[in-house]
PDB file of C-alpha atoms in Angstrom:
ATOM      1  CA  MET A   1      -3.091  36.654   6.546  1.00 50.00           C
ATOM      2  CA  GLY A   2      -0.861  34.299   8.542  1.00 62.00           C
ATOM      3  CA  THR A   3      -3.161  31.337   7.943  1.00 69.00           C
ATOM      4  CA  GLU A   4      -3.369  32.131   4.232  1.00 67.00           C
ATOM      5  CA  THR A   5       0.420  32.383   3.979  1.00 73.00           C
ATOM      6  CA  ALA A   6       0.876  29.089   5.815  1.00 69.00           C
ATOM      7  CA  GLY A   7      -1.642  27.459   3.478  1.00 77.00           C
ATOM      8  CA  LEU A   8       0.182  28.719   0.403  1.00 79.00           C
ATOM      9  CA  ARG A   9       3.491  27.553   1.836  1.00 81.00           C
ATOM     10  CA  GLU A  10       2.107  24.073   2.477  1.00 82.00           C
ATOM     11  CA  ALA A  11       0.591  23.925  -1.006  1.00 85.00           C
ATOM     12  CA  LYS A  12       3.986  24.859  -2.484  1.00 87.00           C
ATOM     13  CA  LYS A  13       5.657  22.103  -0.475  1.00 88.00           C
ATOM     14  CA  GLN A  14       3.166  19.531  -1.710  1.00 89.00           C
ATOM     15  CA  GLU A  15       3.645  20.757  -5.266  1.00 92.00           C
ATOM     16  CA  THR A  16       7.427  20.399  -4.985  1.00 93.00           C
ATOM     17  CA  ARG A  17       7.136  16.976  -3.396  1.00 92.00           C
ATOM     18  CA  GLN A  18       4.832  15.766  -6.179  1.00 92.00           C
ATOM     19  CA  LEU A  19       7.135  17.243  -8.840  1.00 94.00           C
ATOM     20  CA  ILE A  20      10.116  15.359  -7.447  1.00 95.00           C
ATOM     21  CA  SER A  21       8.133  12.139  -7.126  1.00 92.00           C
ATOM     22  CA  ASP A  22       6.809  12.389 -10.697  1.00 93.00           C
ATOM     23  CA  HIS A  23      10.257  12.947 -12.206  1.00 95.00           C
ATOM     24  CA  ALA A  24      11.751  10.200 -10.034  1.00 96.00           C
ATOM     25  CA  THR A  25       9.108   7.678 -11.098  1.00 94.00           C
ATOM     26  CA  ARG A  26       9.641   8.543 -14.764  1.00 95.00           C
ATOM     27  CA  LEU A  27      13.388   7.987 -14.438  1.00 96.00           C
ATOM     28  CA  PHE A  28      12.906   4.762 -12.458  1.00 96.00           C
ATOM     29  CA  LEU A  29      10.669   3.392 -15.205  1.00 95.00           C
ATOM     30  CA  GLU A  30      13.069   4.461 -17.948  1.00 95.00           C
ATOM     31  CA  GLN A  31      16.376   3.492 -16.343  1.00 94.00           C
ATOM     32  CA  GLY A  32      15.510   1.113 -13.525  1.00 94.00           C
ATOM     33  CA  PHE A  33      15.333   2.016  -9.855  1.00 96.00           C
ATOM     34  CA  GLU A  34      18.807   0.833  -8.897  1.00 95.00           C
ATOM     35  CA  ASP A  35      20.483   2.686 -11.784  1.00 96.00           C
ATOM     36  CA  THR A  36      18.849   6.061 -11.124  1.00 96.00           C
ATOM     37  CA  THR A  37      20.739   8.489  -8.876  1.00 96.00           C
ATOM     38  CA  ILE A  38      19.498  11.232  -6.589  1.00 96.00           C
ATOM     39  CA  ALA A  39      21.535  13.707  -8.667  1.00 96.00           C
ATOM     40  CA  GLU A  40      19.670  12.699 -11.831  1.00 97.00           C
ATOM     41  CA  ILE A  41      16.329  13.128 -10.069  1.00 96.00           C
ATOM     42  CA  ALA A  42      17.340  16.558  -8.793  1.00 96.00           C
ATOM     43  CA  ASP A  43      18.451  17.628 -12.266  1.00 96.00           C
ATOM     44  CA  ALA A  44      15.192  16.425 -13.834  1.00 96.00           C
ATOM     45  CA  ALA A  45      13.088  18.245 -11.221  1.00 95.00           C
ATOM     46  CA  ARG A  46      15.357  21.314 -11.364  1.00 94.00           C
ATOM     47  CA  VAL A  47      15.962  21.335  -7.633  1.00 95.00           C
ATOM     48  CA  ALA A  48      19.035  20.837  -5.458  1.00 95.00           C
ATOM     49  CA  LYS A  49      20.028  17.341  -4.295  1.00 95.00           C
ATOM     50  CA  LYS A  50      19.467  18.499  -0.733  1.00 95.00           C
ATOM     51  CA  THR A  51      15.905  19.453  -1.624  1.00 95.00           C
ATOM     52  CA  VAL A  52      15.263  15.907  -2.815  1.00 96.00           C
ATOM     53  CA  THR A  53      16.644  14.365   0.367  1.00 95.00           C
ATOM     54  CA  ASN A  54      14.763  16.880   2.519  1.00 94.00           C
ATOM     55  CA  TYR A  55      11.486  15.711   1.027  1.00 94.00           C
ATOM     56  CA  PHE A  56      12.365  12.008   0.749  1.00 93.00           C
ATOM     57  CA  ALA A  57      14.584  10.341   3.333  1.00 90.00           C
ATOM     58  CA  ARG A  58      15.021   7.261   1.117  1.00 92.00           C
ATOM     59  CA  LYS A  59      15.072   6.870  -2.621  1.00 94.00           C
ATOM     60  CA  GLU A  60      12.440   4.118  -2.463  1.00 93.00           C
ATOM     61  CA  ASP A  61       9.998   6.585  -0.873  1.00 92.00           C
ATOM     62  CA  MET A  62       9.839   8.342  -4.243  1.00 93.00           C
ATOM     63  CA  ALA A  63       8.783   5.147  -5.996  1.00 92.00           C
ATOM     64  CA  LEU A  64       6.375   3.738  -3.418  1.00 89.00           C
ATOM     65  CA  ASP A  65       4.354   6.869  -2.808  1.00 79.00           C
ATOM     66  CA  HIS A  66       1.271   5.075  -1.456  1.00 81.00           C
ATOM     67  CA  GLN A  67       3.155   3.715   1.555  1.00 89.00           C
ATOM     68  CA  GLU A  68       1.057   5.269   4.299  1.00 89.00           C
ATOM     69  CA  ALA A  69      -2.216   4.361   2.622  1.00 90.00           C
ATOM     70  CA  PHE A  70      -0.978   0.819   2.073  1.00 94.00           C
ATOM     71  CA  ALA A  71       0.364   0.256   5.578  1.00 95.00           C
ATOM     72  CA  GLY A  72      -2.746   1.555   7.303  1.00 96.00           C
ATOM     73  CA  ALA A  73      -5.406   0.221   4.940  1.00 96.00           C
ATOM     74  CA  LEU A  74      -6.369  -2.956   6.816  1.00 98.00           C
ATOM     75  CA  ALA A  75      -6.387  -1.262  10.217  1.00 98.00           C
ATOM     76  CA  ARG A  76      -8.596   1.553   8.905  1.00 97.00           C
ATOM     77  CA  THR A  77     -11.012  -0.941   7.391  1.00 97.00           C
ATOM     78  CA  VAL A  78     -11.399  -2.689  10.742  1.00 98.00           C
ATOM     79  CA  ALA A  79     -11.824   0.592  12.589  1.00 96.00           C
ATOM     80  CA  ASP A  80     -14.501   1.730  10.105  1.00 96.00           C
ATOM     81  CA  ARG A  81     -16.410  -1.570   9.844  1.00 96.00           C
ATOM     82  CA  ALA A  82     -20.191  -1.331   9.848  1.00 95.00           C
ATOM     83  CA  PRO A  83     -22.318  -2.237  12.876  1.00 96.00           C
ATOM     84  CA  GLY A  84     -22.629  -6.016  13.092  1.00 95.00           C
ATOM     85  CA  GLU A  85     -19.790  -6.524  10.593  1.00 97.00           C
ATOM     86  CA  SER A  86     -16.845  -8.717  11.546  1.00 98.00           C
ATOM     87  CA  ALA A  87     -13.249  -7.816  10.833  1.00 98.00           C
ATOM     88  CA  LEU A  88     -13.105 -10.563   8.205  1.00 98.00           C
ATOM     89  CA  GLY A  89     -16.346  -9.382   6.606  1.00 98.00           C
ATOM     90  CA  ALA A  90     -15.135  -5.794   6.460  1.00 98.00           C
ATOM     91  CA  LEU A  91     -11.757  -6.736   4.994  1.00 98.00           C
ATOM     92  CA  ARG A  92     -13.339  -9.045   2.443  1.00 98.00           C
ATOM     93  CA  ARG A  93     -15.793  -6.334   1.363  1.00 97.00           C
ATOM     94  CA  ALA A  94     -13.072  -3.667   1.192  1.00 97.00           C
ATOM     95  CA  PHE A  95     -10.818  -5.891  -0.895  1.00 98.00           C
ATOM     96  CA  GLY A  96     -13.612  -6.396  -3.407  1.00 97.00           C
ATOM     97  CA  GLU A  97     -14.116  -2.634  -3.577  1.00 97.00           C
ATOM     98  CA  ASP A  98     -10.383  -2.105  -4.111  1.00 97.00           C
ATOM     99  CA  VAL A  99     -10.397  -4.619  -6.949  1.00 98.00           C
ATOM    100  CA  GLY A 100     -13.361  -2.836  -8.483  1.00 97.00           C
ATOM    101  CA  ARG A 101     -11.425   0.439  -8.361  1.00 96.00           C
ATOM    102  CA  ARG A 102      -8.241  -1.256  -9.586  1.00 97.00           C
ATOM    103  CA  SER A 103      -6.584   0.303  -6.543  1.00 95.00           C
ATOM    104  CA  PRO A 104      -2.763   0.441  -6.286  1.00 92.00           C
ATOM    105  CA  VAL A 105      -3.184  -0.478  -2.607  1.00 92.00           C
ATOM    106  CA  ALA A 106      -4.597  -3.843  -3.691  1.00 95.00           C
ATOM    107  CA  GLY A 107      -1.729  -4.352  -6.141  1.00 95.00           C
ATOM    108  CA  PHE A 108      -2.925  -2.824  -9.416  1.00 96.00           C
ATOM    109  CA  SER A 109       0.110  -0.832 -10.545  1.00 92.00           C
ATOM    110  CA  GLY A 110       0.358  -1.562 -14.262  1.00 95.00           C
ATOM    111  CA  LEU A 111       2.986  -3.664 -16.017  1.00 96.00           C
ATOM    112  CA  PRO A 112       5.867  -1.130 -16.214  1.00 96.00           C
ATOM    113  CA  PHE A 113       5.649  -0.299 -12.504  1.00 95.00           C
ATOM    114  CA  ALA A 114       5.227  -3.934 -11.459  1.00 96.00           C
ATOM    115  CA  ARG A 115       8.302  -4.872 -13.505  1.00 96.00           C
ATOM    116  CA  MET A 116      10.300  -2.002 -11.999  1.00 96.00           C
ATOM    117  CA  VAL A 117       9.530  -3.250  -8.478  1.00 95.00           C
ATOM    118  CA  ALA A 118      10.188  -6.891  -9.352  1.00 96.00           C
ATOM    119  CA  ASP A 119      13.566  -5.995 -10.896  1.00 96.00           C
ATOM    120  CA  SER A 120      14.697  -3.987  -7.857  1.00 96.00           C
ATOM    121  CA  PRO A 121      15.986  -5.804  -4.748  1.00 96.00           C
ATOM    122  CA  THR A 122      15.615  -2.559  -2.790  1.00 96.00           C
ATOM    123  CA  LEU A 123      11.970  -2.027  -3.712  1.00 96.00           C
ATOM    124  CA  THR A 124      11.119  -5.699  -3.239  1.00 96.00           C
ATOM    125  CA  ALA A 125      12.595  -5.610   0.268  1.00 96.00           C
ATOM    126  CA  ARG A 126      10.771  -2.366   1.070  1.00 96.00           C
ATOM    127  CA  LEU A 127       7.478  -3.876  -0.080  1.00 96.00           C
ATOM    128  CA  ARG A 128       8.026  -6.822   2.278  1.00 96.00           C
ATOM    129  CA  ASP A 129       8.623  -4.353   5.106  1.00 96.00           C
ATOM    130  CA  LEU A 130       5.364  -2.573   4.266  1.00 96.00           C
ATOM    131  CA  HIS A 131       3.438  -5.843   4.327  1.00 97.00           C
ATOM    132  CA  ASP A 132       4.916  -6.526   7.771  1.00 98.00           C
ATOM    133  CA  ARG A 133       4.001  -3.058   8.975  1.00 97.00           C
ATOM    134  CA  ARG A 134       0.469  -3.480   7.651  1.00 98.00           C
ATOM    135  CA  GLU A 135       0.103  -6.663   9.693  1.00 98.00           C
ATOM    136  CA  GLU A 136       1.371  -4.914  12.837  1.00 98.00           C
ATOM    137  CA  GLU A 137      -1.061  -2.030  12.423  1.00 98.00           C
ATOM    138  CA  LEU A 138      -3.896  -4.477  11.828  1.00 98.00           C
ATOM    139  CA  ALA A 139      -3.015  -6.354  15.024  1.00 98.00           C
ATOM    140  CA  ARG A 140      -3.207  -3.116  16.993  1.00 98.00           C
ATOM    141  CA  ALA A 141      -6.571  -2.266  15.442  1.00 98.00           C
ATOM    142  CA  LEU A 142      -7.945  -5.717  16.287  1.00 98.00           C
ATOM    143  CA  ALA A 143      -6.681  -5.469  19.850  1.00 98.00           C
ATOM    144  CA  GLU A 144      -8.464  -2.136  20.233  1.00 97.00           C
ATOM    145  CA  ALA A 145     -11.629  -3.418  18.552  1.00 97.00           C
ATOM    146  CA  THR A 146     -11.855  -6.397  20.912  1.00 97.00           C
ATOM    147  CA  ALA A 147     -10.526  -4.668  24.041  1.00 96.00           C
ATOM    148  CA  ALA A 148      -7.933  -7.442  24.251  1.00 97.00           C
ATOM    149  CA  ALA A 149      -5.550  -7.627  27.177  1.00 97.00           C
ATOM    150  CA  PRO A 150      -1.908  -6.779  26.357  1.00 94.00           C
ATOM    151  CA  GLU A 151      -0.848 -10.421  26.857  1.00 97.00           C
ATOM    152  CA  ASP A 152      -3.632 -11.789  24.608  1.00 98.00           C
ATOM    153  CA  ILE A 153      -2.107 -13.251  21.455  1.00 98.00           C
ATOM    154  CA  THR A 154      -5.453 -13.504  19.644  1.00 98.00           C
ATOM    155  CA  PRO A 155      -5.314 -10.133  17.800  1.00 98.00           C
ATOM    156  CA  ALA A 156      -1.806 -10.871  16.515  1.00 98.00           C
ATOM    157  CA  ALA A 157      -2.856 -14.371  15.431  1.00 98.00           C
ATOM    158  CA  ALA A 158      -5.915 -13.048  13.611  1.00 98.00           C
ATOM    159  CA  ALA A 159      -3.882 -10.262  11.998  1.00 98.00           C
ATOM    160  CA  ALA A 160      -1.292 -12.768  10.813  1.00 98.00           C
ATOM    161  CA  GLN A 161      -3.963 -14.760   8.978  1.00 98.00           C
ATOM    162  CA  LEU A 162      -5.813 -11.781   7.543  1.00 98.00           C
ATOM    163  CA  ALA A 163      -2.672  -9.945   6.455  1.00 98.00           C
ATOM    164  CA  ALA A 164      -1.291 -13.134   4.905  1.00 98.00           C
ATOM    165  CA  ALA A 165      -4.446 -13.427   2.798  1.00 98.00           C
ATOM    166  CA  HIS A 166      -4.004  -9.862   1.543  1.00 98.00           C
ATOM    167  CA  ARG A 167      -0.273 -10.399   0.946  1.00 98.00           C
ATOM    168  CA  LEU A 168      -1.082 -13.501  -1.107  1.00 98.00           C
ATOM    169  CA  LEU A 169      -3.713 -11.721  -3.183  1.00 98.00           C
ATOM    170  CA  PHE A 170      -1.440  -8.695  -3.709  1.00 98.00           C
ATOM    171  CA  GLY A 171       1.243 -11.048  -4.977  1.00 97.00           C
ATOM    172  CA  ARG A 172      -1.260 -12.788  -7.232  1.00 98.00           C
ATOM    173  CA  ILE A 173      -2.220  -9.482  -8.844  1.00 98.00           C
ATOM    174  CA  GLN A 174       1.445  -8.656  -9.398  1.00 97.00           C
ATOM    175  CA  GLU A 175       2.129 -12.125 -10.808  1.00 97.00           C
ATOM    176  CA  LEU A 176      -0.715 -11.915 -13.325  1.00 98.00           C
ATOM    177  CA  THR A 177       0.250  -8.352 -14.265  1.00 98.00           C
ATOM    178  CA  LEU A 178       3.865  -9.362 -14.905  1.00 98.00           C
ATOM    179  CA  ALA A 179       2.619 -12.249 -17.045  1.00 98.00           C
ATOM    180  CA  GLY A 180       0.987  -9.674 -19.324  1.00 97.00           C
ATOM    181  CA  HIS A 181      -2.688 -10.300 -18.547  1.00 97.00           C
ATOM    182  CA  PRO A 182      -5.043  -7.351 -19.204  1.00 97.00           C
ATOM    183  CA  VAL A 183      -6.107  -5.518 -16.073  1.00 97.00           C
ATOM    184  CA  ASP A 184      -9.755  -6.592 -16.367  1.00 97.00           C
ATOM    185  CA  ALA A 185      -8.716 -10.230 -16.674  1.00 98.00           C
ATOM    186  CA  VAL A 186      -6.478  -9.845 -13.628  1.00 98.00           C
ATOM    187  CA  ALA A 187      -9.384  -8.392 -11.665  1.00 98.00           C
ATOM    188  CA  GLU A 188     -11.748 -11.170 -12.726  1.00 97.00           C
ATOM    189  CA  SER A 189      -9.236 -13.843 -11.768  1.00 98.00           C
ATOM    190  CA  VAL A 190      -8.337 -12.345  -8.398  1.00 98.00           C
ATOM    191  CA  VAL A 191     -11.996 -11.978  -7.413  1.00 97.00           C
ATOM    192  CA  GLN A 192     -12.309 -15.744  -7.720  1.00 97.00           C
ATOM    193  CA  ASP A 193      -9.062 -16.255  -5.820  1.00 98.00           C
ATOM    194  CA  ALA A 194     -10.258 -13.918  -3.069  1.00 98.00           C
ATOM    195  CA  ASP A 195     -13.522 -15.816  -2.672  1.00 97.00           C
ATOM    196  CA  GLN A 196     -11.549 -19.008  -2.090  1.00 97.00           C
ATOM    197  CA  VAL A 197      -8.985 -17.430   0.246  1.00 98.00           C
ATOM    198  CA  PHE A 198     -11.470 -15.591   2.446  1.00 98.00           C
ATOM    199  CA  ALA A 199     -13.809 -18.595   2.575  1.00 98.00           C
ATOM    200  CA  MET A 200     -10.970 -20.612   4.091  1.00 97.00           C
ATOM    201  CA  LEU A 201     -10.777 -18.080   6.936  1.00 98.00           C
ATOM    202  CA  GLU A 202     -14.509 -18.134   7.681  1.00 97.00           C
ATOM    203  CA  PRO A 203     -14.500 -21.080  10.128  1.00 97.00           C
ATOM    204  CA  ALA A 204     -11.958 -19.388  12.395  1.00 96.00           C
ATOM    205  CA  LEU A 205     -12.741 -15.689  12.019  1.00 97.00           C
ATOM    206  CA  ALA A 206     -16.347 -15.238  10.873  1.00 96.00           C
ATOM    207  CA  ASP A 207     -17.452 -14.133  14.350  1.00 95.00           C
ATOM    208  CA  TYR A 208     -14.255 -12.401  15.461  1.00 97.00           C
ATOM    209  CA  ALA A 209     -14.166  -8.646  16.141  1.00 97.00           C
ATOM    210  CA  VAL A 210     -17.802  -8.060  15.220  1.00 97.00           C
ATOM    211  CA  ALA A 211     -18.687  -4.382  15.526  1.00 96.00           C
ATOM    212  CA  PRO A 212     -21.420  -3.640  18.053  1.00 92.00           C
ATOM    213  CA  PRO A 213     -24.871  -2.758  16.702  1.00 88.00           C
ATOM    214  CA  ALA A 214     -25.748   0.865  16.148  1.00 78.00           C
ATOM    215  CA  ASP A 215     -27.509   2.630  19.012  1.00 69.00           C
TER     216      ASP A 215
END
């Protein structure tokens, strides 16, 4: 009974969190992020202001609700790479899969959301922070994958290059979206861009952090 009650309680929390996030996103898109208040979000979700701040420490957390997935995506890809696959190969493959899915983590957010972020200094700054965090997590994953010594700068250097490629391609998707290109055209264009960007990294990183063969 205790486990069942705890499960129901957690489900209710997730439901409330999603309700707040959904109403917040709707208001952000309608009014702009900077012009929407916590009080307005609470009223729309029919909860107290304190409930909103209990679930979301910062207002931007309600808009960028894929933060954890975004920040950890590159590190997880490296950790899960196939036997014999390099870090670059895994990240290149995963990016192509994300484009195929039109994943928000790759940058596919739709025109209204992309415009909302671009028009908000707060959200733009937060997105830069998330890109930085993604690079840091990738560096840690590469250090673990290569058993690098703490003083070895190689994982950080590799992460800087790989994360910069993803940051560039994310920005390219946003740029094309804001210019009004259809999502399929954006995907087709960025696939070509990705081929060029990742090919430039091949000479330096093609054989770096290759996963050991399967037993």
